[in-house]
XYZ file of C-alpha atoms in Angstrom:
516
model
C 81.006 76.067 74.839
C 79.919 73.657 72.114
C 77.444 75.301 68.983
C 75.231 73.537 67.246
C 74.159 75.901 64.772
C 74.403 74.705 61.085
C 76.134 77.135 59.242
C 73.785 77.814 55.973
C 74.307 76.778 52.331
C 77.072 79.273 51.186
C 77.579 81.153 49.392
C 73.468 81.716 47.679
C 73.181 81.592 43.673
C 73.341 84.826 42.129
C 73.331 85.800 38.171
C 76.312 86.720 36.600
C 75.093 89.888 36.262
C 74.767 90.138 39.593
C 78.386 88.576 40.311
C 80.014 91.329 38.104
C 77.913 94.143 39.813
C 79.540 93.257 43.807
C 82.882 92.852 41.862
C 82.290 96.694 40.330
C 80.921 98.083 43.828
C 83.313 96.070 45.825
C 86.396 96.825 43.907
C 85.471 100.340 43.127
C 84.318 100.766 47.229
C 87.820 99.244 48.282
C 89.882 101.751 46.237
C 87.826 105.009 47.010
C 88.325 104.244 51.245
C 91.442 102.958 51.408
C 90.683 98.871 51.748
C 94.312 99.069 49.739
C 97.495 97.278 49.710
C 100.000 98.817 47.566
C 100.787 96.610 44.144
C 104.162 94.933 44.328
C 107.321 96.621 43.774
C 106.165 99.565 44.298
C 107.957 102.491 43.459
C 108.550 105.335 46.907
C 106.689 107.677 46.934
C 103.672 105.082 45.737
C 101.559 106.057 42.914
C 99.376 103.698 43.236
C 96.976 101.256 44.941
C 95.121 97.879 44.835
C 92.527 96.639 46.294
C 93.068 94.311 49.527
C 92.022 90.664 48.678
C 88.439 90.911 49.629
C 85.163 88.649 49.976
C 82.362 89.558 48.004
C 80.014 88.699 50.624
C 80.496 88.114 54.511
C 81.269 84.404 55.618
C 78.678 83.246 57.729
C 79.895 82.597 61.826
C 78.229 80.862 64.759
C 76.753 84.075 66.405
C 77.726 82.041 70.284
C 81.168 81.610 69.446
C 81.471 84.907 67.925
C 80.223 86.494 71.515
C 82.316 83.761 73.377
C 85.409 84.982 72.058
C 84.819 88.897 71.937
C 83.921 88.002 75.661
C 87.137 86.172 76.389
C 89.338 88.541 75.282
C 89.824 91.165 78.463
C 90.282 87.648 80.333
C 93.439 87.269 77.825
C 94.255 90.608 77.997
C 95.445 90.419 82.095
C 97.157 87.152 81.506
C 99.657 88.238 79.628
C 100.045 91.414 80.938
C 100.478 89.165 84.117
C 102.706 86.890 82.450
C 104.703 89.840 80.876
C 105.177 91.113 84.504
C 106.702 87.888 85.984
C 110.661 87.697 85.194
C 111.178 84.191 86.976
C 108.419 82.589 84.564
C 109.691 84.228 81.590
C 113.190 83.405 82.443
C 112.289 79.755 83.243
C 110.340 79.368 80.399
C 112.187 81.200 77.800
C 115.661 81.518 79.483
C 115.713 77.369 79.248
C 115.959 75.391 75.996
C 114.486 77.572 73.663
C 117.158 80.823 74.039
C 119.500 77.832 73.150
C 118.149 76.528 70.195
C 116.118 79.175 68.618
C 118.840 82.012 68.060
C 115.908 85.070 67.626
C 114.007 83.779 70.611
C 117.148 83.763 72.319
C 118.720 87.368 71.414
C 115.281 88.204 72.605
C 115.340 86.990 75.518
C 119.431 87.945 76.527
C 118.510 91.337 75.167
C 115.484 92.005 77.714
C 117.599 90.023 80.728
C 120.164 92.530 79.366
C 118.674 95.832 79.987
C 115.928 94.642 82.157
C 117.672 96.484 85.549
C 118.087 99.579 84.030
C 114.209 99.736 82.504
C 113.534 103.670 83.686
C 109.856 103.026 82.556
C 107.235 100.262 84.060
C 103.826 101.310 82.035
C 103.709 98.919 79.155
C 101.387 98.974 76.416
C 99.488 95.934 74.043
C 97.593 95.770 70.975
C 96.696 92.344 71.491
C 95.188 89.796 68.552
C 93.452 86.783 69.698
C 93.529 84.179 66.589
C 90.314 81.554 66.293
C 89.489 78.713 63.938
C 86.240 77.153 64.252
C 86.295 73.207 65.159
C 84.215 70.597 63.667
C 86.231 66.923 65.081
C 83.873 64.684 64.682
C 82.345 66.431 61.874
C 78.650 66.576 63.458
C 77.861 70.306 62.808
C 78.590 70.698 66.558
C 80.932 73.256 66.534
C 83.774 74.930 69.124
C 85.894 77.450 68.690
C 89.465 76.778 69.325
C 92.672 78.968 69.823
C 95.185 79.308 67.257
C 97.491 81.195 68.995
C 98.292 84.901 70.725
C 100.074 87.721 69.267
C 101.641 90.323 71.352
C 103.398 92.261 68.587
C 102.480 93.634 65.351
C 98.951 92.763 65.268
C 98.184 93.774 62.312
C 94.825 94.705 59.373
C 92.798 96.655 62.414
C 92.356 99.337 60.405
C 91.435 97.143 56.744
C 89.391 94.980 58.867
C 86.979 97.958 59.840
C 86.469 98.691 56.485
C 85.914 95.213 55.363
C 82.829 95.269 57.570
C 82.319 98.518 56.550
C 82.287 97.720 52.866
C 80.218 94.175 53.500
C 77.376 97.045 54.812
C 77.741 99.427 52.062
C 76.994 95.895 49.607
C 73.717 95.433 51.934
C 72.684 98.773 51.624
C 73.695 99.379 47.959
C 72.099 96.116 45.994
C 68.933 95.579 48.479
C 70.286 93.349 50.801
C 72.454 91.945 48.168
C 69.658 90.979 45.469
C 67.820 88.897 48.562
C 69.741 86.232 47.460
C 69.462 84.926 51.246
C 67.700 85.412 54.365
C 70.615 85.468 56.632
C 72.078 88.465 54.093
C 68.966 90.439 54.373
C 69.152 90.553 58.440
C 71.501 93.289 58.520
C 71.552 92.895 62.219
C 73.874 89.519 61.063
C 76.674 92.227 59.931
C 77.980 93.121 63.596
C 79.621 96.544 64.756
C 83.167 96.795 64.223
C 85.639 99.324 64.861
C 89.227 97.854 65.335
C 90.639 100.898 63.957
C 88.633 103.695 66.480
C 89.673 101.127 69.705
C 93.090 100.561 68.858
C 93.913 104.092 67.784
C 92.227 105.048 71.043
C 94.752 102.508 72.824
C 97.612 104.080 71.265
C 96.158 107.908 72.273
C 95.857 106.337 76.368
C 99.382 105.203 76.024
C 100.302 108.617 75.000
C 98.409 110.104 77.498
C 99.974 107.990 80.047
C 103.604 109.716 79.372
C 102.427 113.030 79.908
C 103.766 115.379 77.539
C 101.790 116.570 75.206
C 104.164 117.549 72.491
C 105.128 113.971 72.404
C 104.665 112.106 69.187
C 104.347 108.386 68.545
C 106.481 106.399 66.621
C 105.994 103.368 64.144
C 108.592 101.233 63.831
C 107.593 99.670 60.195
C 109.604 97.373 57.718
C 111.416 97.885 54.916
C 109.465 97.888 51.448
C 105.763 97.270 53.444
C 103.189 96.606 51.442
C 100.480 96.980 53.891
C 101.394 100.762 54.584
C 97.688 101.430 54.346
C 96.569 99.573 57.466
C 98.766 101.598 59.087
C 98.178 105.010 58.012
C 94.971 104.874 59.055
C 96.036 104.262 62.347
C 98.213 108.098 62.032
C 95.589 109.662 60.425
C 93.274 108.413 63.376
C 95.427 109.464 65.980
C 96.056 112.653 64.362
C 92.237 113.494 64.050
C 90.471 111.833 66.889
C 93.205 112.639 69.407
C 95.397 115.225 68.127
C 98.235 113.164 68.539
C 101.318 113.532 65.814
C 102.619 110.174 64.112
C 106.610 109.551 62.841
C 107.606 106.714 60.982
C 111.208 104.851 60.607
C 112.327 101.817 59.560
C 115.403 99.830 61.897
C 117.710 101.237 59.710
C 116.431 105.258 60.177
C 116.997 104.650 64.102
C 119.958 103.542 64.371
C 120.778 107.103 62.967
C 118.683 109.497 64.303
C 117.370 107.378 67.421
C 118.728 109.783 70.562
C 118.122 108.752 74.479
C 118.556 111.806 76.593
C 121.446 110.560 79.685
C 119.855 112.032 82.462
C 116.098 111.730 81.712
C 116.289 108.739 79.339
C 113.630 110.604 76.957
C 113.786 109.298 73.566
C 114.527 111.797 70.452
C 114.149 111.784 67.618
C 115.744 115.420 65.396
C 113.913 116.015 61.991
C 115.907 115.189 59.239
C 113.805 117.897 57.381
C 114.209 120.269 59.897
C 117.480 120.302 61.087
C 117.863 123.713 62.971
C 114.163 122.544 65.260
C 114.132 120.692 68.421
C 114.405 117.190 68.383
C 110.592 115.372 69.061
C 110.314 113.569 72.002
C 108.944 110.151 71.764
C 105.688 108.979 74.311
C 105.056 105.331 72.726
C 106.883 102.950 69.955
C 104.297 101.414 68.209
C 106.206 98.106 66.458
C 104.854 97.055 63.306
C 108.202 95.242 62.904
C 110.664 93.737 64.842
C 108.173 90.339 65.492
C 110.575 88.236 62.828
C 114.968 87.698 62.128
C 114.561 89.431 58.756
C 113.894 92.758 60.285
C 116.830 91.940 62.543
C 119.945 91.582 59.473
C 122.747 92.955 61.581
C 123.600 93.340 65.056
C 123.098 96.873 64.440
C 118.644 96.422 64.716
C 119.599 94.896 68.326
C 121.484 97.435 69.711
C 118.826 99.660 68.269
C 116.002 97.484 69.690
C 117.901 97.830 73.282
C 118.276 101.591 72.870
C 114.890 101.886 72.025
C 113.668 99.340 75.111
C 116.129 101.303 77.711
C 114.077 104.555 77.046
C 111.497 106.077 78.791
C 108.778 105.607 76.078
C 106.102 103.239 76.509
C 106.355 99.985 74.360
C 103.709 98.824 72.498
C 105.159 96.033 73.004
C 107.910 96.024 75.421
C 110.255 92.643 75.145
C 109.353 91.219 77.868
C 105.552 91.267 76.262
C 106.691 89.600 72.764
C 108.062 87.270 74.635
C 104.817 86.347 76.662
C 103.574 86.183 73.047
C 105.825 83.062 71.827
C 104.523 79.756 71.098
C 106.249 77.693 73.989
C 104.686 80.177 76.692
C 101.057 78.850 74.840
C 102.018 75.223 75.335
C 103.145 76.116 78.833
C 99.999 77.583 79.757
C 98.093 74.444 79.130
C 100.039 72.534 81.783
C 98.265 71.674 85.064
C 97.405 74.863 87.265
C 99.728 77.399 85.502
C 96.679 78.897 84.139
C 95.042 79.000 87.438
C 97.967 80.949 88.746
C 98.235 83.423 86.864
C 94.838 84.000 86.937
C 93.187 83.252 90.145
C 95.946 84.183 92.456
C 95.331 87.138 94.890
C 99.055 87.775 94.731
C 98.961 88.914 90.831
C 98.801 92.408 90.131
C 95.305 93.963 89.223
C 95.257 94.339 85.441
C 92.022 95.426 84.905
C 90.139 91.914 84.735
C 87.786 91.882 87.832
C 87.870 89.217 89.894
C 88.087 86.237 87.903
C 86.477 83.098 89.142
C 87.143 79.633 87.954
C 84.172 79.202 85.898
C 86.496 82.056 83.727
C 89.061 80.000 83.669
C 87.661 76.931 82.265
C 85.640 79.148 79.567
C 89.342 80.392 78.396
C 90.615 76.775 78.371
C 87.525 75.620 75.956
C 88.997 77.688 73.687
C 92.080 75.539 73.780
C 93.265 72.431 71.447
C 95.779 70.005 72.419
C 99.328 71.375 72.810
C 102.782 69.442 73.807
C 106.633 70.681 74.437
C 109.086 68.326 72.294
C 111.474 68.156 75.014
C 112.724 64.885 76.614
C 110.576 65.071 79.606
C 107.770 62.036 79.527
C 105.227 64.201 77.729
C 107.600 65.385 75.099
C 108.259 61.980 74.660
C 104.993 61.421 74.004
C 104.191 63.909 72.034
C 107.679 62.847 69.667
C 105.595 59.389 69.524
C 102.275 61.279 68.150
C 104.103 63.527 65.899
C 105.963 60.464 64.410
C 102.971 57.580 64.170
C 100.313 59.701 63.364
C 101.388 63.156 62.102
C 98.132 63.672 60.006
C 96.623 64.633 63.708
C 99.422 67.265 64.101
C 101.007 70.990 62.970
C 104.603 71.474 64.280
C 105.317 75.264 65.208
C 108.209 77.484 65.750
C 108.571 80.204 67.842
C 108.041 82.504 64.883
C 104.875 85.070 64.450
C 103.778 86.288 60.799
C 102.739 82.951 59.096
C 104.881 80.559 56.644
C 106.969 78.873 59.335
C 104.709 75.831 60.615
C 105.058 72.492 59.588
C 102.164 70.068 58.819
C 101.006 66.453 58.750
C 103.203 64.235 56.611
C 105.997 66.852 56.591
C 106.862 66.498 60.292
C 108.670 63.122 60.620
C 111.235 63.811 58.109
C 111.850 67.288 59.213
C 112.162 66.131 62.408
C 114.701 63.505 61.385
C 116.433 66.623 59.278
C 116.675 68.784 63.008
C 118.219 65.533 64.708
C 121.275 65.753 61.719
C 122.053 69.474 62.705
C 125.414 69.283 64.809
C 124.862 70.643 68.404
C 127.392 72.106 70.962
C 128.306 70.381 74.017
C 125.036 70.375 76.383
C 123.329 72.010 74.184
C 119.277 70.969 74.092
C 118.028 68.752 70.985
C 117.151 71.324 68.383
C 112.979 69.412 68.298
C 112.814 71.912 71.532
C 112.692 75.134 69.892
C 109.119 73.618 68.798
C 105.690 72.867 70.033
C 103.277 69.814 68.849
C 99.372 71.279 68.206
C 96.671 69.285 67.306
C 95.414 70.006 64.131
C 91.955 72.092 64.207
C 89.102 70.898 61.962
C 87.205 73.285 60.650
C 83.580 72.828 59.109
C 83.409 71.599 55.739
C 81.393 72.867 53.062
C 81.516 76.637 53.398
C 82.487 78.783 50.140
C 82.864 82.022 49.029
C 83.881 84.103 46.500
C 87.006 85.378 47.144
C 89.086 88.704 44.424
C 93.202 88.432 44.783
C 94.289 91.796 45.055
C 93.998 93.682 41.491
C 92.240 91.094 40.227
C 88.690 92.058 38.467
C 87.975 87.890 38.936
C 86.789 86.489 41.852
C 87.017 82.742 42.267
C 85.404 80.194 44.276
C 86.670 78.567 47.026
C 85.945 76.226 49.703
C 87.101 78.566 52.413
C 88.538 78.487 56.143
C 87.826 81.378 58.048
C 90.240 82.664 60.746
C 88.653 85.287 63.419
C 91.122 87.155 64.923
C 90.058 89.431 68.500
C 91.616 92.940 69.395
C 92.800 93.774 72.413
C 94.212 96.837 73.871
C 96.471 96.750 77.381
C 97.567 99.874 79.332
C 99.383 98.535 82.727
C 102.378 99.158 84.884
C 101.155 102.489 86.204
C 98.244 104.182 87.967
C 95.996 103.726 85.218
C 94.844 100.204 83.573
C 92.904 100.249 80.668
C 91.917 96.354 79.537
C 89.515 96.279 77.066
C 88.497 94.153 73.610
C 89.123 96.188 70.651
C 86.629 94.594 67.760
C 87.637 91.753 65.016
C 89.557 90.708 62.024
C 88.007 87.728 59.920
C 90.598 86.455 57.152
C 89.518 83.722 55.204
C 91.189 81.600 52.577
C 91.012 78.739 50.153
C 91.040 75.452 52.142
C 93.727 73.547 50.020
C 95.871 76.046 51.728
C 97.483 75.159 55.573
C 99.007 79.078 55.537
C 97.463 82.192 55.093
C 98.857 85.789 54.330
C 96.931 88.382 52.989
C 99.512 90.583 51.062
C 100.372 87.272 49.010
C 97.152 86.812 47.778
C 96.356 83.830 49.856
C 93.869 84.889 52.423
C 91.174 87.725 51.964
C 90.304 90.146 54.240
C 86.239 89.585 55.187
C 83.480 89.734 57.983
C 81.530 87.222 59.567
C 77.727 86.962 59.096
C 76.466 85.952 62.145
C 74.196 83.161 61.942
């Protein structure tokens, strides 16, 4: 699906005074509902907050391509629950080159093939995020929205993203329809609903439910020193008030301490360190908001704690056979001839909650797709070797890595390509190019701005932006009971002399789309 809608003039004049009044409300808004990040080097417990990086006002978004991809997303949700569910094509496709030359991908991967036999639990659960750029290639104002990639684990700023929308409304509301500065801000039917943090804490609370105990807690699994701790307590304090459910966090490092599985019935436990004399808690889903790059894995110590963890009979959110289904190469497999068909039209895949998908489905998930190639030695790796070497400018070069900072771009790919074919390889061992994937570069539309505030800034600055739109998903399956449904929207947008984002760095805000 192609849009032709001309994104307006943006962002509208306003008068300083009016500037510094959405900084004041804004700023002041963020900090009294929790649109925080704590500041850097914090000190435990924190004492403080800052505001998230923010927008001042909504980015405007085709209003079609916002519905296409909400509308996609329960599609995406069954294939990779699908794909998460068949060992043979995550064995072929992740047991091959890339467990030989990408050492996480392939502890990963031994790890689950590992433990996979004894798994005493089948219900998985995924919090899904569905990442979007909008695409403008022959720079028309004809517009499509294309696919950045899929995340399986850790998808994170649910909760932040809520009240980004949340705060965009309270603007509208606050400075009559922001000063009528524009038409499109004084619609406020443009500012869409959006509750990432009510669906996924609800997808967490069915995953519970699904274990059947109801003394059972949930666990985050979080990183060391996180800076985005706010994201996720209002995921707790969520499940604590909407659902009655009890939250416990740890870090890696906590479980390989206190982490207990139970011999006979495999229950996870975890004893209060407070509360030493009390029963241990028993453990109904791991929520990961780590374990998605190496640096949360320092020591073999986090794998054997990871395989504990996976051996138990708590539901994962995600198990590792679903971060797996997450990696790059299974994207790039995807778009080879009829795998997508497969998994999706096939009456001998499980039902996961999709209805009966048709092929007209199909090909509206695959317009969401931009060009992507393997850099293996078969004839279109070659090809692809050729592209990424004669005209890189077309071209991003990505690793099987999730959390941003670890793609390569345009002119930087030949020589870092000739820098991988220096590094010494053991006998048989794949070319170390494979542990990659070649994607065409998206365009987005030219000539959008906003005003965008760094965290603890009181300065916003202007920027010719790029706005990423991220979709929520939330994935019960394995058992009796399949819950697939779309779980709202993240929009991050950042300065467009930038190829990387990252929020906590300053380098992408947090925002909503104005739909247009």
């Amino acid at each position: 699906m192609s849009s032709s809608t001309a994104l307006p003039e943006w962002p509208p004049a306003m008068t300083p005074e009016q500037h510094a009044q959405l900084i004041l409300l804004s700023s002041t808004y963020a900090l009294s509902h929790g649109f925080t990040l704590l500041p850097p080097n914090s000190s435990q417990p924190p004492t403080s907050a800052i505001p998230a990086p923010l927008s001042l006002l909504p980015t405007p978004f085709p209003r079609g391509l916002y519905d296409l991809a909400v509308s996609l997303q329960p599609i995406y949700n069954a294939l990779y629950a699908r794909i998460a569910l068949d060992w043979e094509f995550l064995d072929r496709v992740m047991g091959g080159s890339v467990s030989k030359v990408d050492t996480f991908q392939g502890e990963l991967w031994r790890g689950w093939r590992q433990v996979r036999d004894e798994l005493v639990q089948p219900i998985q659960l995924g919090v899904f995020r569905s990442d979007y750029l909008l695409h403008d290639s022959e720079g028309t104002g004809g517009m499509e929205v294309k696919q950045v990639e899929f995340n399986t684990i850790a998808a994170s700023f649910g909760a932040l993203s809520q009240r980004a929308g949340e705060m965009h409304r309270y603007l509208h509301k606050a400075t009559n329809s922001y000063y009528s500065i524009s038409p499109e801000l004084s619609n406020a039917s443009n500012f869409p609903a959006n509750q990432p943090l009510k669906n996924i804490a609800t997808g967490l609370a069915e995953g519970w439910k699904a274990y059947g105990n109801d003394e059972a807690v949930v666990l985050f699994v979080v990183q060391d020193g996180e800076r985005n701790v706010f994201d996720q307590k209002w995921l707790e304090y969520e499940l604590l008030e909407a659902h009655g459910i009890q939250a416990i966090r740890h870090t890696f490092s906590d479980l390989a301490n206190l982490a207990q599985v139970d011999r006979s019935s495999k229950t996870l436990l975890l004893p209060s360190p407070l509360e030493p004399d009390s029963p241990p808690r028993e453990v109904a889903v791991i929520y990961y908001r780590s374990a998605y790059t190496p640096t949360d894995y320092p020591s073999s110590s986090e794998w054997t704690t990871r395989l504990l963890l996976e051996r138990s009979r708590a539901i994962k959110c995600p198990s590792m056979a679903l971060q797996l289904a997450g990696a790059k190469k299974i994207q790039q497999v995807l778009c080879e001839p009829g795998v997508l068909e497969d998994f999706l039209l096939s009456p001998d895949r499980p039902d996961v909650g999709a209805g009966p998908l048709t092929q007209a489905d199909v090909d509206r998930l695959r317009q969401t797709w931009i060009g992507l190639l393997p850099m293996d030695n078969s004839l279109l790796g070659q090809e692809a070797y050729t592209l990424a070497t004669t005209h890189p400018e077309r071209y991003v070069l990505k690793p099987q890595r999730e959390g941003g900072g670890n793609n390569i771009y345009r002119e930087n790919i030949p020589p870092y390509l000739k820098e991988l074919e220096k590094e010494p390889r053991q006998a048989g061992e794949p070319e170390k190019k494979e542990a990659y994937i070649l994607m065409e570069l998206i365009e987005p539309p030219k000539g959008v701005s906003n005003w965008l505030v760094r965290g603890g800034e009181n300065k916003a600055r202007k920027a010719d932006v790029v706005s990423e739109l991220g979709v929520y998903g939330v994935m019960l399956f394995g058992g009796d009971d399949v819950v697939n449904n779309g779980a709202g929207t993240l929009l991050r947008t950042k300065g467009r002399e930038s190829d990387e984002g990252g929020v906590a760095i300053g380098i992408s805000s947090i925002d909503s789309p104005l739909l247009v």
